[in-house]
Short mmCIF file of C-alpha atoms in Angstrom, two decimals:
data_model
loop_
_atom_site.label_atom_id
_atom_site.label_comp_id
_atom_site.label_asym_id
_atom_site.label_seq_id
_atom_site.Cartn_x
_atom_site.Cartn_y
_atom_site.Cartn_z
CA MET A 85 59.27 107.57 117.83
CA SER A 86 56.04 109.58 117.50
CA PRO A 87 53.19 108.96 119.99
CA ALA A 88 50.98 107.62 117.09
CA SER A 89 53.47 105.01 116.26
CA SER A 90 53.36 101.55 117.71
CA GLY A 91 56.00 99.85 115.51
CA LEU A 92 59.32 100.59 113.96
CA ILE A 93 60.93 99.05 110.78
CA ILE A 94 64.60 99.65 110.04
CA PHE A 95 66.35 98.58 106.89
CA ALA A 96 70.20 98.91 106.90
CA CYS A 97 72.85 97.90 104.28
CA SER A 98 76.47 99.23 104.61
CA ALA A 99 77.29 97.97 101.05
CA GLU A 100 74.45 100.11 99.65
CA ASN A 101 74.90 103.05 102.16
CA LEU A 102 71.26 102.46 103.17
CA TRP A 103 69.50 103.38 106.39
CA GLU A 104 65.82 103.56 106.22
CA VAL A 105 63.50 103.94 109.22
CA MET A 106 59.72 103.61 109.05
CA GLU A 107 57.27 104.31 111.91
CA VAL A 108 54.04 102.40 111.69
CA GLY A 109 50.77 102.52 113.71
CA ALA A 110 50.62 98.81 114.25
CA GLU A 111 52.36 96.50 116.59
CA LEU A 112 55.03 94.31 115.13
CA GLU A 113 56.83 91.25 116.38
CA ASN A 114 60.38 91.84 117.49
CA GLU A 115 62.61 90.42 114.81
CA VAL A 116 66.24 91.02 113.78
CA ALA A 117 67.42 89.43 110.57
CA VAL A 118 70.92 89.57 109.13
CA GLY A 119 71.81 88.25 105.75
CA GLY A 120 71.86 88.98 102.08
CA VAL A 121 68.14 88.83 101.71
CA PRO A 122 65.84 91.19 103.71
CA ALA A 123 63.15 89.73 105.96
CA LEU A 124 60.01 91.30 104.56
CA PHE A 125 57.20 89.09 105.85
CA GLN A 126 56.05 91.53 108.54
CA LEU A 127 56.13 94.40 106.13
CA ALA A 128 54.13 92.38 103.48
CA LYS A 129 51.50 91.50 106.16
CA LEU A 130 51.27 95.17 107.32
CA LEU A 131 50.55 96.17 103.68
CA ASP A 132 47.85 93.59 103.39
CA ASP A 133 46.29 94.55 106.80
CA TYR A 134 46.33 98.24 106.29
CA GLU A 135 45.15 99.51 102.97
CA THR A 136 45.70 103.24 102.32
CA ALA A 137 42.53 105.25 102.75
CA VAL A 138 41.71 109.01 102.46
CA VAL A 139 39.37 110.62 105.01
CA ALA A 140 37.61 113.84 104.19
CA VAL A 141 35.85 115.76 107.03
CA VAL A 142 33.67 118.46 105.52
CA ASP A 143 31.21 121.13 106.42
CA THR A 144 29.87 123.79 103.97
CA ASN A 145 32.84 125.96 104.45
CA THR A 146 35.97 123.78 105.26
CA ALA A 147 37.41 120.44 104.54
CA ARG A 148 40.09 118.56 106.25
CA PHE A 149 41.91 115.62 104.56
CA PHE A 150 43.57 112.69 106.37
CA VAL A 151 45.48 109.67 105.01
CA THR A 152 45.68 106.40 106.83
CA ASN A 153 48.79 104.53 106.04
CA TYR A 154 50.26 101.53 107.79
CA GLY A 155 47.92 102.01 110.74
CA LYS A 156 48.70 105.79 111.30
CA LEU A 157 46.39 108.71 110.49
CA LYS A 158 48.09 111.92 109.17
CA GLU A 159 46.41 115.18 108.22
CA THR A 160 47.29 116.53 104.76
CA GLY A 161 46.49 119.90 103.12
CA ALA A 162 42.95 120.70 102.01
CA PRO A 163 41.14 123.47 100.38
CA ASP A 164 39.50 126.15 102.46
CA ASP A 165 36.71 128.45 101.45
CA SER A 166 38.13 131.92 101.15
CA HIS A 167 34.67 133.58 100.99
CA LYS A 168 33.66 133.16 104.63
CA GLU A 169 32.57 136.83 104.65
CA LEU A 170 29.57 135.85 102.58
CA HIS A 171 28.07 133.87 105.44
CA HIS A 172 26.30 136.49 107.49
CA GLN A 173 22.78 137.79 107.74
CA THR A 174 21.62 140.51 105.40
CA SER A 175 18.66 142.72 105.55
CA GLY A 176 16.79 144.64 102.92
CA GLY A 177 13.79 142.55 101.88
CA ILE A 178 13.09 139.27 100.09
CA TRP A 179 14.94 140.19 96.82
CA ASN A 180 18.12 140.83 98.61
CA GLN A 181 17.66 137.60 100.68
CA LEU A 182 17.17 135.60 97.43
CA LYS A 183 20.15 137.26 95.75
CA TYR A 184 22.36 136.60 98.84
CA GLN A 185 21.13 132.85 98.97
CA ARG A 186 22.17 132.50 95.27
CA ILE A 187 25.58 133.91 95.99
CA VAL A 188 26.09 131.57 98.95
CA GLU A 189 24.82 128.44 96.90
CA ASN A 190 27.25 129.46 94.10
CA GLU A 191 30.10 129.80 96.51
CA HIS A 192 29.30 126.24 98.04
CA ASP A 193 29.24 124.87 94.53
CA LYS A 194 32.70 126.26 93.69
CA PHE A 195 34.04 125.19 97.09
CA PHE A 196 32.79 121.50 96.71
CA LYS A 197 34.14 121.34 93.11
CA GLU A 198 37.52 122.34 94.51
CA VAL A 199 37.29 119.75 97.30
CA VAL A 200 36.41 116.99 94.83
CA LYS A 201 39.29 117.90 92.51
CA ASP A 202 41.65 117.97 95.41
CA LEU A 203 40.39 114.68 96.76
CA GLU A 204 40.90 113.02 93.34
CA GLU A 205 44.42 114.29 93.09
CA LEU A 206 45.16 113.10 96.69
CA ILE A 207 43.65 109.60 96.13
CA LYS A 208 45.83 109.23 93.05
CA LYS A 209 48.91 110.54 94.73
CA VAL A 210 48.76 108.18 97.80
CA ASP A 211 47.13 105.36 95.69
CA ALA A 212 44.21 105.07 98.19
CA LYS A 213 41.86 102.02 97.91
CA ASN A 214 39.18 103.65 100.11
CA LEU A 215 37.55 107.02 100.69
CA ILE A 216 35.76 107.82 103.87
CA ILE A 217 33.63 111.06 104.09
CA ALA A 218 32.35 112.48 107.18
CA GLY A 219 30.98 115.71 108.40
CA GLU A 220 27.96 118.08 108.56
CA LYS A 221 24.73 116.33 107.43
CA THR A 222 24.03 119.18 105.00
CA ALA A 223 27.59 119.09 103.52
CA VAL A 224 28.14 115.40 102.96
CA PRO A 225 25.44 114.89 100.22
CA LEU A 226 26.73 118.02 98.38
CA LEU A 227 30.11 116.42 98.26
#
């Protein structure tokens, strides 16, 4: 069992050649049930208590996505700004600075559009009921 897990659910059925193990981040009562009907009360309660949520941690260059599921937090893939080389000081007068600033703003806009698109896809994929956004105070409003 992983360190983030607090509980373990096992479903087994020799007639159906079934062996499913599920680690969860919530404590469960010890229970063993044998019979033709599975004991699903604790699993149903777990689903009610822990709705799936997506967590996005952002700054102006990077985004990290996490999914909470059954009391566990797992990091998933997220977009990264491939234009980090743009984020450096330039010299050469006010016109160059203004041009540079427009380029940076355009790159941020592209990046955040990609983040929103990826967030929408992730929310649909995991059927998340909640979205939590955290991060740099200048980046969160842009998202």
